[in-house]
């Protein structure tokens, strides 16, 4: 059972997401919060698999909510998915840097929304890859605080290759096909790279890849 926490200051939005999620046999909404402060408290209380967090909220906004959840070792199993009204919302990339597992636009079709929740629960891939590419086009060329992580130099050649492919939006299966290796070996390369870089999930792995120059922004 995938346990979900909804964090959004708009009751109608929360009700709509809950109604959709409650129809699924493998998903359970364990709590709802109207602001980030309450969301953090409920995340600590319920330890959900996925926290759907709105970017713009009163008291504590979505970016700070994401940062606090990601920084709490006790909440390491909570995958934050940022919700935004706009596919090119400048806050989204900040949220990924803060530790979000991915993001969704609120007008996503139900099938994609449910798929995204399940993907986030697995921690297996970035959400909304088409929007990810657009965000990268617009924001990744901007300098990131702290520069590239020094640990990037510790990656093996194959690990760097796997990270570059993940940064281009490939799944483990697609990484395996591109590198002509088994999916299990591809997953091992990705997981080892995440450990060495201190990446919480694949979203941060992508941020590291672009911030370090391992992968160039599209069109660069």
PDB file of C-alpha atoms in Angstrom:
ATOM      1  CA  UNK A   1       0.000   0.000   0.000  1.00  0.00           C
ATOM      2  CA  UNK A   2       1.364   3.418  -1.006  1.00  0.00           C
ATOM      3  CA  UNK A   3       0.735   5.944   1.764  1.00  0.00           C
ATOM      4  CA  UNK A   4       0.261   9.546   0.620  1.00  0.00           C
ATOM      5  CA  UNK A   5       0.259  12.893   2.436  1.00  0.00           C
ATOM      6  CA  UNK A   6      -1.468  15.843   0.716  1.00  0.00           C
ATOM      7  CA  UNK A   7      -0.077  19.310   1.513  1.00  0.00           C
ATOM      8  CA  UNK A   8      -1.948  22.146  -0.224  1.00  0.00           C
ATOM      9  CA  UNK A   9      -3.672  25.277   1.069  1.00  0.00           C
ATOM     10  CA  UNK A  10      -6.593  24.878  -1.363  1.00  0.00           C
ATOM     11  CA  UNK A  11      -9.254  22.509   0.032  1.00  0.00           C
ATOM     12  CA  UNK A  12     -10.737  21.927  -3.411  1.00  0.00           C
ATOM     13  CA  UNK A  13      -7.396  20.756  -4.793  1.00  0.00           C
ATOM     14  CA  UNK A  14      -6.866  18.424  -1.851  1.00  0.00           C
ATOM     15  CA  UNK A  15     -10.373  17.022  -2.191  1.00  0.00           C
ATOM     16  CA  UNK A  16      -9.882  16.371  -5.894  1.00  0.00           C
ATOM     17  CA  UNK A  17      -6.598  14.549  -5.386  1.00  0.00           C
ATOM     18  CA  UNK A  18      -7.993  12.548  -2.465  1.00  0.00           C
ATOM     19  CA  UNK A  19     -11.051  11.490  -4.473  1.00  0.00           C
ATOM     20  CA  UNK A  20      -8.807  10.269  -7.275  1.00  0.00           C
ATOM     21  CA  UNK A  21      -6.358   8.475  -4.992  1.00  0.00           C
ATOM     22  CA  UNK A  22      -9.084   6.843  -2.891  1.00  0.00           C
ATOM     23  CA  UNK A  23     -10.311   4.985  -5.967  1.00  0.00           C
ATOM     24  CA  UNK A  24      -7.050   3.046  -6.171  1.00  0.00           C
ATOM     25  CA  UNK A  25      -6.667  -0.221  -4.276  1.00  0.00           C
ATOM     26  CA  UNK A  26      -2.928   0.248  -3.730  1.00  0.00           C
ATOM     27  CA  UNK A  27      -2.951   3.897  -2.568  1.00  0.00           C
ATOM     28  CA  UNK A  28      -4.098   5.372   0.746  1.00  0.00           C
ATOM     29  CA  UNK A  29      -4.250   9.055   1.729  1.00  0.00           C
ATOM     30  CA  UNK A  30      -3.078   9.067   5.347  1.00  0.00           C
ATOM     31  CA  UNK A  31      -3.371  12.808   6.094  1.00  0.00           C
ATOM     32  CA  UNK A  32      -3.973  16.292   4.680  1.00  0.00           C
ATOM     33  CA  UNK A  33      -2.326  19.599   5.577  1.00  0.00           C
ATOM     34  CA  UNK A  34      -3.205  23.182   4.629  1.00  0.00           C
ATOM     35  CA  UNK A  35       0.308  24.608   5.029  1.00  0.00           C
ATOM     36  CA  UNK A  36       3.917  23.486   5.084  1.00  0.00           C
ATOM     37  CA  UNK A  37       4.365  23.621   8.841  1.00  0.00           C
ATOM     38  CA  UNK A  38       1.439  21.268   9.352  1.00  0.00           C
ATOM     39  CA  UNK A  39       2.684  19.130   6.473  1.00  0.00           C
ATOM     40  CA  UNK A  40       6.074  18.640   8.113  1.00  0.00           C
ATOM     41  CA  UNK A  41       4.430  17.702  11.398  1.00  0.00           C
ATOM     42  CA  UNK A  42       2.136  15.186   9.704  1.00  0.00           C
ATOM     43  CA  UNK A  43       5.036  13.753   7.686  1.00  0.00           C
ATOM     44  CA  UNK A  44       6.835  13.025  10.960  1.00  0.00           C
ATOM     45  CA  UNK A  45       3.682  11.557  12.459  1.00  0.00           C
ATOM     46  CA  UNK A  46       2.603   9.333   9.560  1.00  0.00           C
ATOM     47  CA  UNK A  47       5.874   8.682   7.629  1.00  0.00           C
ATOM     48  CA  UNK A  48       4.107   8.515   4.219  1.00  0.00           C
ATOM     49  CA  UNK A  49       5.743   7.061   1.146  1.00  0.00           C
ATOM     50  CA  UNK A  50       4.847  10.131  -0.914  1.00  0.00           C
ATOM     51  CA  UNK A  51       4.165  13.729   0.126  1.00  0.00           C
ATOM     52  CA  UNK A  52       2.411  15.821  -2.529  1.00  0.00           C
ATOM     53  CA  UNK A  53       3.422  19.386  -1.659  1.00  0.00           C
ATOM     54  CA  UNK A  54       2.165  22.619  -3.220  1.00  0.00           C
ATOM     55  CA  UNK A  55       4.858  25.203  -4.010  1.00  0.00           C
ATOM     56  CA  UNK A  56       3.036  28.311  -2.797  1.00  0.00           C
ATOM     57  CA  UNK A  57       1.481  28.014   0.667  1.00  0.00           C
ATOM     58  CA  UNK A  58       1.128  30.175   3.776  1.00  0.00           C
ATOM     59  CA  UNK A  59       3.241  29.792   6.953  1.00  0.00           C
ATOM     60  CA  UNK A  60       5.900  27.569   5.330  1.00  0.00           C
ATOM     61  CA  UNK A  61       6.093  27.354   1.534  1.00  0.00           C
ATOM     62  CA  UNK A  62       6.644  24.207  -0.500  1.00  0.00           C
ATOM     63  CA  UNK A  63      10.364  24.707  -1.037  1.00  0.00           C
ATOM     64  CA  UNK A  64      11.128  25.084   2.661  1.00  0.00           C
ATOM     65  CA  UNK A  65       8.773  22.191   3.428  1.00  0.00           C
ATOM     66  CA  UNK A  66      10.689  20.046   0.955  1.00  0.00           C
ATOM     67  CA  UNK A  67      14.032  21.131   2.382  1.00  0.00           C
ATOM     68  CA  UNK A  68      13.039  20.281   5.964  1.00  0.00           C
ATOM     69  CA  UNK A  69      11.634  16.876   5.041  1.00  0.00           C
ATOM     70  CA  UNK A  70      14.680  16.015   2.932  1.00  0.00           C
ATOM     71  CA  UNK A  71      17.042  17.098   5.709  1.00  0.00           C
ATOM     72  CA  UNK A  72      15.373  14.931   8.362  1.00  0.00           C
ATOM     73  CA  UNK A  73      17.040  11.478   8.526  1.00  0.00           C
ATOM     74  CA  UNK A  74      13.878  10.081  10.102  1.00  0.00           C
ATOM     75  CA  UNK A  75      11.976  11.004   6.920  1.00  0.00           C
ATOM     76  CA  UNK A  76      14.425   9.451   4.468  1.00  0.00           C
ATOM     77  CA  UNK A  77      11.666   7.217   3.121  1.00  0.00           C
ATOM     78  CA  UNK A  78       9.371  10.147   2.295  1.00  0.00           C
ATOM     79  CA  UNK A  79       9.478  11.109  -1.396  1.00  0.00           C
ATOM     80  CA  UNK A  80       8.351  14.709  -1.915  1.00  0.00           C
ATOM     81  CA  UNK A  81       6.544  15.539  -5.153  1.00  0.00           C
ATOM     82  CA  UNK A  82       6.117  19.263  -5.711  1.00  0.00           C
ATOM     83  CA  UNK A  83       2.826  20.491  -7.148  1.00  0.00           C
ATOM     84  CA  UNK A  84       2.754  23.630  -9.290  1.00  0.00           C
ATOM     85  CA  UNK A  85       0.241  25.471 -11.441  1.00  0.00           C
ATOM     86  CA  UNK A  86       2.821  26.177 -14.116  1.00  0.00           C
ATOM     87  CA  UNK A  87       5.133  23.813 -15.961  1.00  0.00           C
ATOM     88  CA  UNK A  88       7.862  26.469 -16.016  1.00  0.00           C
ATOM     89  CA  UNK A  89       7.430  27.683 -12.456  1.00  0.00           C
ATOM     90  CA  UNK A  90      10.844  28.969 -11.342  1.00  0.00           C
ATOM     91  CA  UNK A  91      10.254  27.505  -7.878  1.00  0.00           C
ATOM     92  CA  UNK A  92      10.282  23.956  -9.193  1.00  0.00           C
ATOM     93  CA  UNK A  93      13.996  23.759  -9.903  1.00  0.00           C
ATOM     94  CA  UNK A  94      14.675  25.238  -6.461  1.00  0.00           C
ATOM     95  CA  UNK A  95      12.488  22.502  -5.015  1.00  0.00           C
ATOM     96  CA  UNK A  96      14.471  19.802  -6.821  1.00  0.00           C
ATOM     97  CA  UNK A  97      17.664  21.262  -5.404  1.00  0.00           C
ATOM     98  CA  UNK A  98      16.016  21.253  -1.974  1.00  0.00           C
ATOM     99  CA  UNK A  99      15.439  17.499  -2.249  1.00  0.00           C
ATOM    100  CA  UNK A 100      12.166  16.943  -4.104  1.00  0.00           C
ATOM    101  CA  UNK A 101      11.840  13.598  -5.849  1.00  0.00           C
ATOM    102  CA  UNK A 102       9.980  15.231  -8.729  1.00  0.00           C
ATOM    103  CA  UNK A 103       7.121  17.490  -9.618  1.00  0.00           C
ATOM    104  CA  UNK A 104       3.729  17.656 -11.277  1.00  0.00           C
ATOM    105  CA  UNK A 105       1.567  20.356 -12.779  1.00  0.00           C
ATOM    106  CA  UNK A 106      -1.874  20.427 -11.203  1.00  0.00           C
ATOM    107  CA  UNK A 107      -3.663  20.018 -14.523  1.00  0.00           C
ATOM    108  CA  UNK A 108      -2.009  16.637 -15.153  1.00  0.00           C
ATOM    109  CA  UNK A 109      -4.380  13.997 -16.520  1.00  0.00           C
ATOM    110  CA  UNK A 110      -5.538  11.448 -13.901  1.00  0.00           C
ATOM    111  CA  UNK A 111      -3.664   8.524 -15.465  1.00  0.00           C
ATOM    112  CA  UNK A 112      -0.357  10.407 -15.425  1.00  0.00           C
ATOM    113  CA  UNK A 113      -1.002  11.644 -11.886  1.00  0.00           C
ATOM    114  CA  UNK A 114      -1.554   8.127 -10.544  1.00  0.00           C
ATOM    115  CA  UNK A 115       1.443   6.803 -12.458  1.00  0.00           C
ATOM    116  CA  UNK A 116       3.592   9.611 -11.019  1.00  0.00           C
ATOM    117  CA  UNK A 117       2.568   8.780  -7.463  1.00  0.00           C
ATOM    118  CA  UNK A 118       3.530   5.137  -7.969  1.00  0.00           C
ATOM    119  CA  UNK A 119       6.827   6.092  -9.613  1.00  0.00           C
ATOM    120  CA  UNK A 120       7.626   8.487  -6.775  1.00  0.00           C
ATOM    121  CA  UNK A 121       6.880   5.792  -4.203  1.00  0.00           C
ATOM    122  CA  UNK A 122       9.468   3.564  -5.898  1.00  0.00           C
ATOM    123  CA  UNK A 123      11.974   6.407  -6.051  1.00  0.00           C
ATOM    124  CA  UNK A 124      12.689   5.127  -9.527  1.00  0.00           C
ATOM    125  CA  UNK A 125      12.565   8.124 -11.868  1.00  0.00           C
ATOM    126  CA  UNK A 126      11.901  11.794 -12.337  1.00  0.00           C
ATOM    127  CA  UNK A 127       8.329  12.843 -12.901  1.00  0.00           C
ATOM    128  CA  UNK A 128       6.963  14.669 -15.937  1.00  0.00           C
ATOM    129  CA  UNK A 129      10.097  14.278 -18.097  1.00  0.00           C
ATOM    130  CA  UNK A 130       8.842  16.678 -20.771  1.00  0.00           C
ATOM    131  CA  UNK A 131       8.538  19.430 -18.166  1.00  0.00           C
ATOM    132  CA  UNK A 132      11.912  18.440 -16.728  1.00  0.00           C
ATOM    133  CA  UNK A 133      13.518  19.128 -20.101  1.00  0.00           C
ATOM    134  CA  UNK A 134      11.843  22.534 -20.328  1.00  0.00           C
ATOM    135  CA  UNK A 135      13.003  23.459 -16.846  1.00  0.00           C
ATOM    136  CA  UNK A 136      16.538  22.382 -17.683  1.00  0.00           C
ATOM    137  CA  UNK A 137      16.443  24.507 -20.839  1.00  0.00           C
ATOM    138  CA  UNK A 138      15.529  27.561 -18.801  1.00  0.00           C
ATOM    139  CA  UNK A 139      17.272  27.187 -15.464  1.00  0.00           C
ATOM    140  CA  UNK A 140      20.140  24.737 -15.485  1.00  0.00           C
ATOM    141  CA  UNK A 141      22.538  27.192 -17.150  1.00  0.00           C
ATOM    142  CA  UNK A 142      22.273  29.402 -14.057  1.00  0.00           C
ATOM    143  CA  UNK A 143      25.040  28.885 -11.508  1.00  0.00           C
ATOM    144  CA  UNK A 144      24.126  26.674  -8.585  1.00  0.00           C
ATOM    145  CA  UNK A 145      25.320  27.453  -5.038  1.00  0.00           C
ATOM    146  CA  UNK A 146      28.395  25.494  -4.044  1.00  0.00           C
ATOM    147  CA  UNK A 147      29.268  24.399  -7.582  1.00  0.00           C
ATOM    148  CA  UNK A 148      29.754  20.770  -8.579  1.00  0.00           C
ATOM    149  CA  UNK A 149      30.011  18.185  -5.810  1.00  0.00           C
ATOM    150  CA  UNK A 150      33.604  17.121  -5.314  1.00  0.00           C
ATOM    151  CA  UNK A 151      32.486  13.496  -5.043  1.00  0.00           C
ATOM    152  CA  UNK A 152      31.741  13.505  -8.780  1.00  0.00           C
ATOM    153  CA  UNK A 153      35.424  12.712  -9.383  1.00  0.00           C
ATOM    154  CA  UNK A 154      34.984   9.491  -7.410  1.00  0.00           C
ATOM    155  CA  UNK A 155      32.590   8.006  -9.956  1.00  0.00           C
ATOM    156  CA  UNK A 156      33.852   5.275 -12.243  1.00  0.00           C
ATOM    157  CA  UNK A 157      33.599   5.748 -15.987  1.00  0.00           C
ATOM    158  CA  UNK A 158      30.523   3.497 -16.168  1.00  0.00           C
ATOM    159  CA  UNK A 159      28.872   5.255 -13.240  1.00  0.00           C
ATOM    160  CA  UNK A 160      29.409   8.632 -14.921  1.00  0.00           C
ATOM    161  CA  UNK A 161      27.937   7.209 -18.115  1.00  0.00           C
ATOM    162  CA  UNK A 162      24.892   5.945 -16.226  1.00  0.00           C
ATOM    163  CA  UNK A 163      24.403   9.298 -14.464  1.00  0.00           C
ATOM    164  CA  UNK A 164      24.565  11.126 -17.798  1.00  0.00           C
ATOM    165  CA  UNK A 165      21.873   8.866 -19.222  1.00  0.00           C
ATOM    166  CA  UNK A 166      19.664   9.306 -16.145  1.00  0.00           C
ATOM    167  CA  UNK A 167      20.059  13.078 -16.531  1.00  0.00           C
ATOM    168  CA  UNK A 168      18.651  12.769 -20.037  1.00  0.00           C
ATOM    169  CA  UNK A 169      15.503  11.189 -18.618  1.00  0.00           C
ATOM    170  CA  UNK A 170      16.210   7.492 -19.219  1.00  0.00           C
ATOM    171  CA  UNK A 171      14.818   4.792 -16.943  1.00  0.00           C
ATOM    172  CA  UNK A 172      17.035   1.996 -15.595  1.00  0.00           C
ATOM    173  CA  UNK A 173      15.852  -0.270 -18.398  1.00  0.00           C
ATOM    174  CA  UNK A 174      16.704   2.358 -21.011  1.00  0.00           C
ATOM    175  CA  UNK A 175      20.076   3.009 -19.375  1.00  0.00           C
ATOM    176  CA  UNK A 176      20.779  -0.724 -19.543  1.00  0.00           C
ATOM    177  CA  UNK A 177      19.879  -0.885 -23.227  1.00  0.00           C
ATOM    178  CA  UNK A 178      22.055   2.129 -24.049  1.00  0.00           C
ATOM    179  CA  UNK A 179      25.039   0.767 -22.122  1.00  0.00           C
ATOM    180  CA  UNK A 180      24.452  -2.822 -23.331  1.00  0.00           C
ATOM    181  CA  UNK A 181      24.273  -4.183 -19.782  1.00  0.00           C
ATOM    182  CA  UNK A 182      21.602  -5.847 -17.687  1.00  0.00           C
ATOM    183  CA  UNK A 183      18.940  -3.715 -15.930  1.00  0.00           C
ATOM    184  CA  UNK A 184      20.285  -4.963 -12.588  1.00  0.00           C
ATOM    185  CA  UNK A 185      23.790  -3.764 -13.435  1.00  0.00           C
ATOM    186  CA  UNK A 186      22.407  -0.421 -14.594  1.00  0.00           C
ATOM    187  CA  UNK A 187      20.521  -0.038 -11.326  1.00  0.00           C
ATOM    188  CA  UNK A 188      23.703  -0.881  -9.414  1.00  0.00           C
ATOM    189  CA  UNK A 189      25.664   1.819 -11.280  1.00  0.00           C
ATOM    190  CA  UNK A 190      22.945   4.392 -10.586  1.00  0.00           C
ATOM    191  CA  UNK A 191      22.615   3.461  -6.914  1.00  0.00           C
ATOM    192  CA  UNK A 192      26.379   3.572  -6.360  1.00  0.00           C
ATOM    193  CA  UNK A 193      26.554   6.987  -8.024  1.00  0.00           C
ATOM    194  CA  UNK A 194      23.748   8.252  -5.794  1.00  0.00           C
ATOM    195  CA  UNK A 195      25.595   7.012  -2.709  1.00  0.00           C
ATOM    196  CA  UNK A 196      28.903   8.587  -3.724  1.00  0.00           C
ATOM    197  CA  UNK A 197      27.275  11.916  -4.571  1.00  0.00           C
ATOM    198  CA  UNK A 198      25.049  11.934  -1.514  1.00  0.00           C
ATOM    199  CA  UNK A 199      22.003  12.208  -3.755  1.00  0.00           C
ATOM    200  CA  UNK A 200      18.705  11.528  -2.013  1.00  0.00           C
ATOM    201  CA  UNK A 201      17.066  10.352  -5.228  1.00  0.00           C
ATOM    202  CA  UNK A 202      17.290  10.483  -9.022  1.00  0.00           C
ATOM    203  CA  UNK A 203      16.046  14.067  -9.107  1.00  0.00           C
ATOM    204  CA  UNK A 204      19.098  15.255  -7.179  1.00  0.00           C
ATOM    205  CA  UNK A 205      21.284  13.027  -9.330  1.00  0.00           C
ATOM    206  CA  UNK A 206      20.060  14.947 -12.365  1.00  0.00           C
ATOM    207  CA  UNK A 207      20.735  18.282 -10.663  1.00  0.00           C
ATOM    208  CA  UNK A 208      24.291  17.170  -9.874  1.00  0.00           C
ATOM    209  CA  UNK A 209      24.844  16.014 -13.451  1.00  0.00           C
ATOM    210  CA  UNK A 210      23.940  19.386 -14.925  1.00  0.00           C
ATOM    211  CA  UNK A 211      25.488  21.484 -12.158  1.00  0.00           C
ATOM    212  CA  UNK A 212      28.825  19.706 -12.582  1.00  0.00           C
ATOM    213  CA  UNK A 213      28.896  20.002 -16.352  1.00  0.00           C
ATOM    214  CA  UNK A 214      28.765  16.218 -16.787  1.00  0.00           C
ATOM    215  CA  UNK A 215      25.768  16.836 -19.034  1.00  0.00           C
ATOM    216  CA  UNK A 216      25.296  20.029 -21.052  1.00  0.00           C
ATOM    217  CA  UNK A 217      21.942  21.808 -21.164  1.00  0.00           C
ATOM    218  CA  UNK A 218      19.958  21.017 -24.331  1.00  0.00           C
ATOM    219  CA  UNK A 219      21.037  23.257 -27.173  1.00  0.00           C
ATOM    220  CA  UNK A 220      24.255  24.264 -25.443  1.00  0.00           C
TER     221      UNK A 220
END
